Amino acid sequence: MQRLNSESETSTTIQELCEEYQKNNQITKAEYEYNGVKRGLRNPDGTGVMAGLTHVCNVHGYLINDGDKVPDKGKLTYRGIDIEDIVDGCAKEGRFGFEEVAWLLIFGKLPDRRQFDRMCGLLYGNRELPEFFLEDTILKSPSQNIMNKIARSVLTLYSYDDDPEDLSLENNMRQSISLIARLPSIMSYAYQAKRRYYDHETMFFHPYEPGQCTAEAILNALRPNKDFTQEEARLLDLCMVLHAEHGGGNNSTFTTRVLTSAGTDIYSAIGAAVGSLKGYKHGGANHKVRMMMRDIMEHVKDWQDEDELTAYLEKILRGEAADGSGLIYGMGHAIYTLSDPRAVILKRKAGELAEQKGFGKKLALYELVEKLSPAAYQRVTGNEKVISANVDFYSGLVYEMLGIPEELFTPMFAVSRIAGWCAHRIEELTTGGRIMRPAYRALPVAQKYTPLDQR
């Protein structure tokens, strides 16, 4: 057998194989349409193919009138309760909301005072990682990418569970609460390890404080002096509430349900969901927004000049600027049309803190990009699809105002969405009952087998 003798030879061979693959294995858009395949599990109008039923969450963004998709104001409900009412209720009572939302999503009803206090106690009691987990799993094998470290750590927790394969409702409730509590710890520790080994900075570990909610615990872990205001903690808590759940059809939640339908353990299912969320088309979009906005700030001289900004947005849409993708990240959504309620709430709350933090000018630029993008999109693409800012557009700016490091933008999404993932896993376990097995139509090209020396 001939062996490859150098890295350059390996690279050349792989490049040649890639070119050969692309030449022989293309499936065209026309072939998809001819065979009636709904690419990306999407209907021709962009709506999702119905794959299941859920009580956990409803995402409303359009109406269907005589078979046509009609844009409508976005609405998000957790277990039938409008997200606006949840946010306003917590604000009026001057308390944090993520713990309440986690209970609501998993158990189906709002907690009473005793249940709420118990949930807070359970999360605090499960926040610490198993003995030597930090040293053996995180510090000995740090990662430049926190999402990859979170996924690996979740899978490793399987080995620390006395009964990881038990699919009973009771056991999965226990495992869910444990994972919701531990994911922020994994994120914080993984970030400190990354700082030490890749950024050559000092890492620090603070003990958790009794009585702190999840948002406070995260800020306590990330701030060198553990110093933060209640206003900052409430804004971070709001971000977590808004990111906690978004229906069964989003990619990471669907991943959770697909793996759960196969009868696998919770650690395998949630680890896969983390991998899904890492993708820039999903949870990684907030990082892409930050990169795009940084590019705009560098190339647009007058941030208030609508003509100059519009011209640059059109360059981005033509693939001539930013990352060349032709996308204005943070604009548009698979379901929302006229508005994303999460973005509306986040923008409003961000405005209250922006001036205090010296972000007024930057927030004004974000708002102007949001205003000008829809018309620029229609002019450049010729597509009359109604688009608006989604939650990723403003979440990165809010995290920046809170001093959250950029490499934690998507991990923060994960430590919030874990509540929704667990709720959907439990629902799939108790109501699904059948492994998901969609069909792919084969397009075989007839070939004859020939002996090796005759090829």
Tab-separated table of C-alpha atoms in Angstrom:
chain	number	residue	atom	x	y	z
A	1	MET	CA	0.000	0.000	0.000
A	2	GLN	CA	1.335	3.427	-0.952
A	3	ARG	CA	1.641	5.804	1.983
A	4	LEU	CA	1.477	9.583	1.977
A	5	ASN	CA	4.863	10.865	3.096
A	6	SER	CA	4.243	14.490	3.911
A	7	GLU	CA	1.625	16.932	5.108
A	8	SER	CA	1.777	18.809	1.787
A	9	GLU	CA	1.239	15.593	-0.155
A	10	THR	CA	-1.753	14.756	2.032
A	11	SER	CA	-3.188	18.230	1.494
A	12	THR	CA	-2.739	18.009	-2.283
A	13	THR	CA	-4.409	14.590	-2.407
A	14	ILE	CA	-7.371	15.767	-0.348
A	15	GLN	CA	-7.769	18.853	-2.553
A	16	GLU	CA	-7.863	16.674	-5.651
A	17	LEU	CA	-10.403	14.368	-4.050
A	18	CYS	CA	-12.586	17.350	-3.114
A	19	GLU	CA	-12.543	18.593	-6.701
A	20	GLU	CA	-13.468	15.100	-7.897
A	21	TYR	CA	-16.265	14.899	-5.355
A	22	GLN	CA	-17.762	18.237	-6.364
A	23	LYS	CA	-17.674	17.233	-10.019
A	24	ASN	CA	-19.488	13.928	-9.504
A	25	ASN	CA	-21.821	14.435	-6.542
A	26	GLN	CA	-23.844	17.587	-7.063
A	27	ILE	CA	-27.597	17.624	-6.399
A	28	THR	CA	-29.134	20.673	-8.045
A	29	LYS	CA	-31.984	22.864	-6.873
A	30	ALA	CA	-33.940	21.757	-9.952
A	31	GLU	CA	-33.595	18.110	-8.893
A	32	TYR	CA	-34.972	18.937	-5.457
A	33	GLU	CA	-37.944	20.734	-7.007
A	34	TYR	CA	-38.591	18.018	-9.608
A	35	ASN	CA	-38.698	15.354	-6.905
A	36	GLY	CA	-40.917	17.399	-4.611
A	37	VAL	CA	-38.369	17.430	-1.800
A	38	LYS	CA	-38.786	20.190	0.768
A	39	ARG	CA	-35.194	21.248	1.365
A	40	GLY	CA	-34.383	22.053	4.971
A	41	LEU	CA	-37.799	20.621	5.922
A	42	ARG	CA	-39.319	23.837	4.586
A	43	ASN	CA	-42.439	24.330	2.494
A	44	PRO	CA	-42.111	26.393	-0.711
A	45	ASP	CA	-43.270	29.536	1.146
A	46	GLY	CA	-40.557	29.101	3.777
A	47	THR	CA	-42.780	27.746	6.534
A	48	GLY	CA	-41.644	24.648	8.368
A	49	VAL	CA	-42.833	21.153	7.554
A	50	MET	CA	-45.078	19.919	10.380
A	51	ALA	CA	-43.043	17.309	12.267
A	52	GLY	CA	-44.768	17.032	15.632
A	53	LEU	CA	-46.939	18.532	18.348
A	54	THR	CA	-45.910	20.390	21.495
A	55	HIS	CA	-47.398	22.116	24.538
A	56	VAL	CA	-44.094	23.740	25.479
A	57	CYS	CA	-43.990	26.824	23.269
A	58	ASN	CA	-45.652	28.598	20.381
A	59	VAL	CA	-43.889	30.931	17.956
A	60	HIS	CA	-46.267	33.093	15.909
A	61	GLY	CA	-45.015	35.267	13.073
A	62	TYR	CA	-47.537	35.156	10.236
A	63	LEU	CA	-51.108	34.312	9.253
A	64	ILE	CA	-52.354	32.014	6.491
A	65	ASN	CA	-55.128	33.614	4.423
A	66	ASP	CA	-56.573	31.579	1.540
A	67	GLY	CA	-53.367	29.583	1.413
A	68	ASP	CA	-51.128	32.673	1.335
A	69	LYS	CA	-48.625	33.601	4.027
A	70	VAL	CA	-49.531	37.025	5.459
A	71	PRO	CA	-46.981	38.910	7.659
A	72	ASP	CA	-48.083	39.537	11.238
A	73	LYS	CA	-46.732	40.904	14.507
A	74	GLY	CA	-44.531	38.354	16.248
A	75	LYS	CA	-45.746	36.647	19.407
A	76	LEU	CA	-43.975	34.147	21.652
A	77	THR	CA	-45.694	32.118	24.364
A	78	TYR	CA	-44.198	29.744	26.940
A	79	ARG	CA	-46.777	27.120	27.948
A	80	GLY	CA	-49.491	29.474	26.682
A	81	ILE	CA	-48.239	32.564	28.552
A	82	ASP	CA	-47.138	35.563	26.479
A	83	ILE	CA	-43.442	36.304	26.952
A	84	GLU	CA	-44.320	39.994	27.367
A	85	ASP	CA	-46.468	39.125	30.397
A	86	ILE	CA	-43.706	37.003	31.923
A	87	VAL	CA	-41.130	39.769	31.502
A	88	ASP	CA	-43.487	42.482	32.795
A	89	GLY	CA	-44.606	40.330	35.724
A	90	CYS	CA	-41.052	39.725	36.920
A	91	ALA	CA	-40.157	43.398	36.468
A	92	LYS	CA	-43.172	44.609	38.475
A	93	GLU	CA	-42.338	42.260	41.341
A	94	GLY	CA	-38.653	43.193	41.190
A	95	ARG	CA	-37.346	39.638	40.844
A	96	PHE	CA	-35.424	37.468	38.430
A	97	GLY	CA	-37.254	35.337	35.881
A	98	PHE	CA	-35.043	32.558	34.518
A	99	GLU	CA	-35.662	30.164	37.413
A	100	GLU	CA	-39.422	30.705	37.087
A	101	VAL	CA	-39.278	30.136	33.325
A	102	ALA	CA	-37.235	26.948	33.730
A	103	TRP	CA	-39.881	25.580	36.109
A	104	LEU	CA	-42.699	26.674	33.798
A	105	LEU	CA	-41.171	25.049	30.718
A	106	ILE	CA	-40.383	21.735	32.392
A	107	PHE	CA	-43.398	21.275	34.658
A	108	GLY	CA	-46.013	23.097	32.566
A	109	LYS	CA	-47.290	25.607	35.139
A	110	LEU	CA	-46.011	28.691	36.911
A	111	PRO	CA	-44.451	27.886	40.278
A	112	ASP	CA	-46.020	29.119	43.481
A	113	ARG	CA	-43.779	30.827	46.046
A	114	ARG	CA	-42.732	27.556	47.682
A	115	GLN	CA	-41.974	25.916	44.330
A	116	PHE	CA	-40.099	28.984	43.079
A	117	ASP	CA	-37.904	29.057	46.189
A	118	ARG	CA	-37.349	25.318	45.874
A	119	MET	CA	-36.269	25.677	42.222
A	120	CYS	CA	-33.787	28.384	43.162
A	121	GLY	CA	-32.461	26.133	45.930
A	122	LEU	CA	-32.176	23.133	43.606
A	123	LEU	CA	-30.209	25.110	41.026
A	124	TYR	CA	-27.857	26.502	43.665
A	125	GLY	CA	-27.417	23.048	45.201
A	126	ASN	CA	-26.518	21.487	41.845
A	127	ARG	CA	-24.314	24.306	40.522
A	128	GLU	CA	-21.010	22.811	41.599
A	129	LEU	CA	-19.510	20.211	39.262
A	130	PRO	CA	-18.607	16.696	40.466
A	131	GLU	CA	-15.351	16.267	42.397
A	132	PHE	CA	-12.251	16.593	40.180
A	133	PHE	CA	-14.440	17.281	37.102
A	134	LEU	CA	-12.939	20.759	36.690
A	135	GLU	CA	-9.373	19.473	36.866
A	136	ASP	CA	-9.795	16.300	34.798
A	137	THR	CA	-12.276	17.394	32.140
A	138	ILE	CA	-11.780	21.140	31.680
A	139	LEU	CA	-8.340	22.237	32.861
A	140	LYS	CA	-6.430	19.257	31.437
A	141	SER	CA	-7.925	19.677	27.961
A	142	PRO	CA	-8.861	23.329	27.374
A	143	SER	CA	-10.482	24.421	24.146
A	144	GLN	CA	-10.294	27.614	22.117
A	145	ASN	CA	-14.015	27.253	21.442
A	146	ILE	CA	-16.215	27.242	24.544
A	147	MET	CA	-19.146	25.563	22.783
A	148	ASN	CA	-16.996	22.557	21.918
A	149	LYS	CA	-15.841	22.360	25.545
A	150	ILE	CA	-19.443	22.550	26.776
A	151	ALA	CA	-20.503	19.727	24.455
A	152	ARG	CA	-17.629	17.503	25.584
A	153	SER	CA	-18.287	18.294	29.245
A	154	VAL	CA	-21.977	17.455	28.945
A	155	LEU	CA	-21.089	14.080	27.427
A	156	THR	CA	-18.547	13.473	30.199
A	157	LEU	CA	-21.192	14.062	32.888
A	158	TYR	CA	-22.653	10.731	31.782
A	159	SER	CA	-19.778	9.014	33.613
A	160	TYR	CA	-20.630	10.831	36.857
A	161	ASP	CA	-24.315	9.829	36.805
A	162	ASP	CA	-25.216	6.726	38.833
A	163	ASP	CA	-28.114	5.932	36.496
A	164	PRO	CA	-27.539	7.721	33.170
A	165	GLU	CA	-29.591	5.338	30.995
A	166	ASP	CA	-32.790	5.422	33.036
A	167	LEU	CA	-35.422	6.997	30.754
A	168	SER	CA	-38.079	7.320	33.444
A	169	LEU	CA	-39.798	10.685	33.899
A	170	GLU	CA	-38.489	11.040	37.436
A	171	ASN	CA	-34.874	10.423	36.430
A	172	ASN	CA	-35.035	12.810	33.485
A	173	MET	CA	-36.501	15.523	35.702
A	174	ARG	CA	-33.533	15.023	38.049
A	175	GLN	CA	-31.031	15.068	35.198
A	176	SER	CA	-32.643	18.152	33.630
A	177	ILE	CA	-32.410	20.230	36.797
A	178	SER	CA	-28.806	19.127	37.256
A	179	LEU	CA	-27.865	20.126	33.686
A	180	ILE	CA	-29.641	23.497	33.891
A	181	ALA	CA	-27.685	24.216	37.077
A	182	ARG	CA	-24.311	22.987	35.835
A	183	LEU	CA	-24.133	24.429	32.335
A	184	PRO	CA	-23.300	27.977	33.538
A	185	SER	CA	-20.512	26.494	35.689
A	186	ILE	CA	-19.103	24.547	32.750
A	187	MET	CA	-19.216	27.687	30.600
A	188	SER	CA	-17.479	29.845	33.211
A	189	TYR	CA	-14.752	27.302	33.976
A	190	ALA	CA	-14.150	26.559	30.287
A	191	TYR	CA	-13.726	30.284	29.669
A	192	GLN	CA	-11.181	30.613	32.481
A	193	ALA	CA	-9.194	27.681	31.085
A	194	LYS	CA	-9.265	29.262	27.629
A	195	ARG	CA	-8.012	32.563	29.102
A	196	ARG	CA	-5.105	30.816	30.798
A	197	TYR	CA	-3.931	28.465	28.057
A	198	TYR	CA	-4.741	30.382	24.878
A	199	ASP	CA	-4.903	34.059	25.872
A	200	HIS	CA	-2.062	33.815	28.440
A	201	GLU	CA	-4.105	35.692	31.012
A	202	THR	CA	-4.753	35.005	34.661
A	203	MET	CA	-7.654	32.714	35.400
A	204	PHE	CA	-9.757	33.079	38.529
A	205	PHE	CA	-12.407	30.964	40.237
A	206	HIS	CA	-14.916	32.458	42.652
A	207	PRO	CA	-17.052	30.397	45.012
A	208	TYR	CA	-20.791	30.562	44.420
A	209	GLU	CA	-22.760	32.765	46.763
A	210	PRO	CA	-25.876	31.363	48.473
A	211	GLY	CA	-29.058	33.096	47.382
A	212	GLN	CA	-27.740	34.258	44.015
A	213	CYS	CA	-29.901	33.553	40.984
A	214	THR	CA	-28.382	32.105	37.807
A	215	ALA	CA	-27.704	35.490	36.171
A	216	GLU	CA	-25.999	36.774	39.336
A	217	ALA	CA	-23.937	33.586	39.616
A	218	ILE	CA	-22.699	34.025	36.032
A	219	LEU	CA	-21.645	37.636	36.589
A	220	ASN	CA	-20.062	36.615	39.900
A	221	ALA	CA	-17.993	34.016	38.034
A	222	LEU	CA	-16.970	36.282	35.146
A	223	ARG	CA	-16.095	39.503	36.954
A	224	PRO	CA	-12.554	39.500	38.447
A	225	ASN	CA	-13.755	41.461	41.486
A	226	LYS	CA	-17.241	39.854	41.551
A	227	ASP	CA	-18.683	43.363	41.306
A	228	PHE	CA	-21.920	43.977	39.366
A	229	THR	CA	-25.094	45.985	39.757
A	230	GLN	CA	-28.587	44.589	40.158
A	231	GLU	CA	-29.539	46.409	36.952
A	232	GLU	CA	-26.848	44.472	35.074
A	233	ALA	CA	-27.939	41.171	36.593
A	234	ARG	CA	-31.585	41.802	35.680
A	235	LEU	CA	-30.652	42.619	32.083
A	236	LEU	CA	-28.651	39.386	31.813
A	237	ASP	CA	-31.561	37.513	33.394
A	238	LEU	CA	-33.855	39.050	30.763
A	239	CYS	CA	-31.582	37.766	28.004
A	240	MET	CA	-31.768	34.293	29.523
A	241	VAL	CA	-35.559	34.409	29.770
A	242	LEU	CA	-35.870	35.442	26.119
A	243	HIS	CA	-33.446	32.742	24.955
A	244	ALA	CA	-34.811	29.940	27.152
A	245	GLU	CA	-37.145	28.456	24.554
A	246	HIS	CA	-38.323	28.923	20.980
A	247	GLY	CA	-40.482	26.025	19.844
A	248	GLY	CA	-39.749	22.475	18.757
A	249	GLY	CA	-38.726	23.324	15.202
A	250	ASN	CA	-35.551	25.312	15.793
A	251	ASN	CA	-32.481	23.305	14.845
A	252	SER	CA	-31.038	22.553	18.277
A	253	THR	CA	-34.376	21.699	19.885
A	254	PHE	CA	-35.303	19.496	16.942
A	255	THR	CA	-31.907	17.837	17.365
A	256	THR	CA	-32.767	17.161	21.005
A	257	ARG	CA	-36.072	15.590	20.026
A	258	VAL	CA	-34.591	13.513	17.184
A	259	LEU	CA	-31.964	11.972	19.453
A	260	THR	CA	-34.485	11.516	22.255
A	261	SER	CA	-36.799	9.658	19.864
A	262	ALA	CA	-34.004	7.135	19.335
A	263	GLY	CA	-34.060	6.294	23.057
A	264	THR	CA	-30.634	7.676	23.880
A	265	ASP	CA	-29.549	9.229	27.184
A	266	ILE	CA	-30.004	12.896	28.055
A	267	TYR	CA	-26.271	13.673	27.881
A	268	SER	CA	-26.027	12.468	24.273
A	269	ALA	CA	-29.144	14.437	23.301
A	270	ILE	CA	-28.088	17.711	24.974
A	271	GLY	CA	-24.497	17.380	23.768
A	272	ALA	CA	-25.782	17.158	20.205
A	273	ALA	CA	-28.025	20.181	20.769
A	274	VAL	CA	-25.003	22.210	21.875
A	275	GLY	CA	-23.240	21.235	18.657
A	276	SER	CA	-26.252	22.398	16.661
A	277	LEU	CA	-26.465	25.724	18.476
A	278	LYS	CA	-22.801	26.394	17.765
A	279	GLY	CA	-23.538	26.770	14.041
A	280	TYR	CA	-23.483	30.321	12.677
A	281	LYS	CA	-26.886	29.785	11.052
A	282	HIS	CA	-28.337	29.157	14.503
A	283	GLY	CA	-26.927	30.237	17.879
A	284	GLY	CA	-23.657	31.473	16.416
A	285	ALA	CA	-25.507	34.244	14.592
A	286	ASN	CA	-25.049	36.725	17.467
A	287	HIS	CA	-21.275	36.452	17.000
A	288	LYS	CA	-21.699	37.030	13.261
A	289	VAL	CA	-23.763	40.145	13.973
A	290	ARG	CA	-20.964	41.506	16.141
A	291	MET	CA	-18.383	40.882	13.403
A	292	MET	CA	-20.601	42.488	10.756
A	293	MET	CA	-21.305	45.564	12.875
A	294	ARG	CA	-17.613	45.953	13.616
A	295	ASP	CA	-16.975	45.915	9.874
A	296	ILE	CA	-19.684	48.540	9.307
A	297	MET	CA	-18.220	50.769	12.013
A	298	GLU	CA	-14.804	50.588	10.365
A	299	HIS	CA	-15.984	51.357	6.816
A	300	VAL	CA	-18.898	53.784	7.279
A	301	LYS	CA	-17.455	57.168	8.207
A	302	ASP	CA	-20.676	58.912	9.264
A	303	TRP	CA	-22.853	56.514	11.276
A	304	GLN	CA	-25.801	58.914	10.959
A	305	ASP	CA	-25.627	59.259	7.165
A	306	GLU	CA	-28.452	57.072	5.867
A	307	ASP	CA	-27.243	57.229	2.255
A	308	GLU	CA	-23.702	56.141	3.132
A	309	LEU	CA	-24.948	53.368	5.421
A	310	THR	CA	-27.486	52.145	2.852
A	311	ALA	CA	-24.809	51.976	0.174
A	312	TYR	CA	-22.630	49.837	2.441
A	313	LEU	CA	-25.519	47.544	3.400
A	314	GLU	CA	-26.145	46.976	-0.300
A	315	LYS	CA	-22.470	46.072	-0.740
A	316	ILE	CA	-22.855	43.525	2.048
A	317	LEU	CA	-25.936	42.073	0.353
A	318	ARG	CA	-24.044	41.764	-2.944
A	319	GLY	CA	-21.278	39.866	-1.150
A	320	GLU	CA	-18.795	42.713	-1.696
A	321	ALA	CA	-18.278	43.615	1.974
A	322	ALA	CA	-18.136	42.131	5.478
A	323	ASP	CA	-17.595	38.352	5.257
A	324	GLY	CA	-18.746	38.077	1.644
A	325	SER	CA	-21.739	35.881	2.528
A	326	GLY	CA	-24.313	38.328	1.137
A	327	LEU	CA	-26.137	38.248	4.472
A	328	ILE	CA	-27.075	41.025	6.877
A	329	TYR	CA	-26.814	38.964	10.042
A	330	GLY	CA	-29.550	39.463	12.614
A	331	MET	CA	-32.119	40.508	10.023
A	332	GLY	CA	-34.903	38.102	9.079
A	333	HIS	CA	-36.224	34.940	10.693
A	334	ALA	CA	-37.695	31.610	9.631
A	335	ILE	CA	-41.037	32.422	11.317
A	336	TYR	CA	-41.152	36.072	12.388
A	337	THR	CA	-42.027	38.645	9.741
A	338	LEU	CA	-43.126	42.071	11.015
A	339	SER	CA	-41.319	41.721	14.340
A	340	ASP	CA	-39.482	39.384	16.687
A	341	PRO	CA	-40.952	40.035	20.169
A	342	ARG	CA	-37.655	39.075	21.794
A	343	ALA	CA	-35.767	41.695	19.781
A	344	VAL	CA	-38.412	44.322	20.595
A	345	ILE	CA	-38.099	43.663	24.343
A	346	LEU	CA	-34.300	43.474	24.274
A	347	LYS	CA	-33.976	46.673	22.263
A	348	ARG	CA	-36.206	48.513	24.725
A	349	LYS	CA	-34.259	47.318	27.746
A	350	ALA	CA	-30.920	47.948	26.055
A	351	GLY	CA	-31.928	51.547	25.470
A	352	GLU	CA	-32.380	52.055	29.209
A	353	LEU	CA	-28.769	51.068	29.899
A	354	ALA	CA	-27.018	52.297	26.747
A	355	GLU	CA	-26.527	55.912	27.789
A	356	GLN	CA	-25.246	54.951	31.239
A	357	LYS	CA	-22.673	52.610	29.677
A	358	GLY	CA	-21.618	54.996	26.895
A	359	PHE	CA	-23.235	52.925	24.152
A	360	GLY	CA	-25.755	55.503	22.935
A	361	LYS	CA	-24.029	56.171	19.597
A	362	LYS	CA	-23.501	52.481	18.931
A	363	LEU	CA	-27.119	51.617	19.746
A	364	ALA	CA	-28.268	54.372	17.369
A	365	LEU	CA	-26.228	52.733	14.582
A	366	TYR	CA	-27.814	49.348	15.299
A	367	GLU	CA	-31.266	50.951	15.132
A	368	LEU	CA	-30.421	52.615	11.819
A	369	VAL	CA	-29.184	49.332	10.325
A	370	GLU	CA	-32.423	47.737	11.477
A	371	LYS	CA	-34.412	50.537	9.824
A	372	LEU	CA	-32.565	50.550	6.477
A	373	SER	CA	-31.954	46.824	5.954
A	374	PRO	CA	-35.423	45.685	4.789
A	375	ALA	CA	-35.578	48.121	1.860
A	376	ALA	CA	-31.947	47.436	0.912
A	377	TYR	CA	-32.657	43.697	0.982
A	378	GLN	CA	-35.609	44.058	-1.375
A	379	ARG	CA	-33.683	46.294	-3.798
A	380	VAL	CA	-30.630	44.070	-4.045
A	381	THR	CA	-32.271	40.639	-3.982
A	382	GLY	CA	-35.578	41.465	-5.682
A	383	ASN	CA	-37.192	39.397	-2.921
A	384	GLU	CA	-40.228	41.054	-1.341
A	385	LYS	CA	-40.045	38.900	1.793
A	386	VAL	CA	-40.823	40.952	4.900
A	387	ILE	CA	-37.884	40.928	7.315
A	388	SER	CA	-37.196	42.487	10.700
A	389	ALA	CA	-34.487	42.349	13.350
A	390	ASN	CA	-34.307	39.074	15.256
A	391	VAL	CA	-33.086	38.513	18.810
A	392	ASP	CA	-29.505	37.872	17.654
A	393	PHE	CA	-29.268	41.398	16.264
A	394	TYR	CA	-29.410	43.053	19.685
A	395	SER	CA	-28.270	40.285	22.049
A	396	GLY	CA	-24.577	40.700	21.220
A	397	LEU	CA	-24.753	44.436	21.897
A	398	VAL	CA	-26.435	43.791	25.242
A	399	TYR	CA	-23.768	41.245	26.180
A	400	GLU	CA	-21.100	43.784	25.198
A	401	MET	CA	-22.701	46.383	27.470
A	402	LEU	CA	-22.634	43.825	30.284
A	403	GLY	CA	-18.959	43.085	29.693
A	404	ILE	CA	-19.633	39.514	28.563
A	405	PRO	CA	-16.644	38.364	26.464
A	406	GLU	CA	-17.412	37.839	22.784
A	407	GLU	CA	-16.451	34.148	22.899
A	408	LEU	CA	-19.273	33.647	25.424
A	409	PHE	CA	-22.088	35.119	23.300
A	410	THR	CA	-23.191	31.744	21.924
A	411	PRO	CA	-22.429	29.817	25.152
A	412	MET	CA	-24.735	32.251	26.968
A	413	PHE	CA	-27.417	31.218	24.474
A	414	ALA	CA	-26.782	27.578	25.402
A	415	VAL	CA	-26.982	28.071	29.178
A	416	SER	CA	-30.362	29.720	28.595
A	417	ARG	CA	-31.782	27.331	25.978
A	418	ILE	CA	-30.930	24.265	28.086
A	419	ALA	CA	-34.265	24.846	29.871
A	420	GLY	CA	-36.204	24.522	26.612
A	421	TRP	CA	-34.152	21.547	25.423
A	422	CYS	CA	-34.899	19.641	28.615
A	423	ALA	CA	-38.611	20.473	28.421
A	424	HIS	CA	-38.796	19.167	24.861
A	425	ARG	CA	-36.817	16.045	25.722
A	426	ILE	CA	-39.254	15.203	28.503
A	427	GLU	CA	-42.216	15.848	26.203
A	428	GLU	CA	-40.717	13.642	23.479
A	429	LEU	CA	-40.058	10.855	25.981
A	430	THR	CA	-43.589	10.942	27.344
A	431	THR	CA	-45.625	11.638	24.196
A	432	GLY	CA	-43.491	10.826	21.131
A	433	GLY	CA	-43.249	7.077	21.185
A	434	ARG	CA	-41.684	6.601	17.770
A	435	ILE	CA	-38.194	7.097	16.388
A	436	MET	CA	-37.995	9.914	13.836
A	437	ARG	CA	-37.159	8.524	10.434
A	438	PRO	CA	-37.718	10.970	7.538
A	439	ALA	CA	-37.123	9.735	3.999
A	440	TYR	CA	-34.506	10.745	1.448
A	441	ARG	CA	-35.161	9.972	-2.212
A	442	ALA	CA	-32.144	8.250	-3.715
A	443	LEU	CA	-30.703	9.470	-7.018
A	444	PRO	CA	-28.337	6.611	-7.889
A	445	VAL	CA	-26.099	6.878	-10.920
A	446	ALA	CA	-25.629	3.388	-12.383
A	447	GLN	CA	-22.016	2.251	-12.348
A	448	LYS	CA	-20.327	-1.067	-13.004
A	449	TYR	CA	-17.793	-2.464	-10.620
A	450	THR	CA	-14.361	-2.813	-12.198
A	451	PRO	CA	-11.252	-4.452	-10.748
A	452	LEU	CA	-8.761	-2.123	-9.073
A	453	ASP	CA	-6.055	-2.394	-11.775
A	454	GLN	CA	-8.566	-1.621	-14.548
A	455	ARG	CA	-9.783	1.706	-13.143
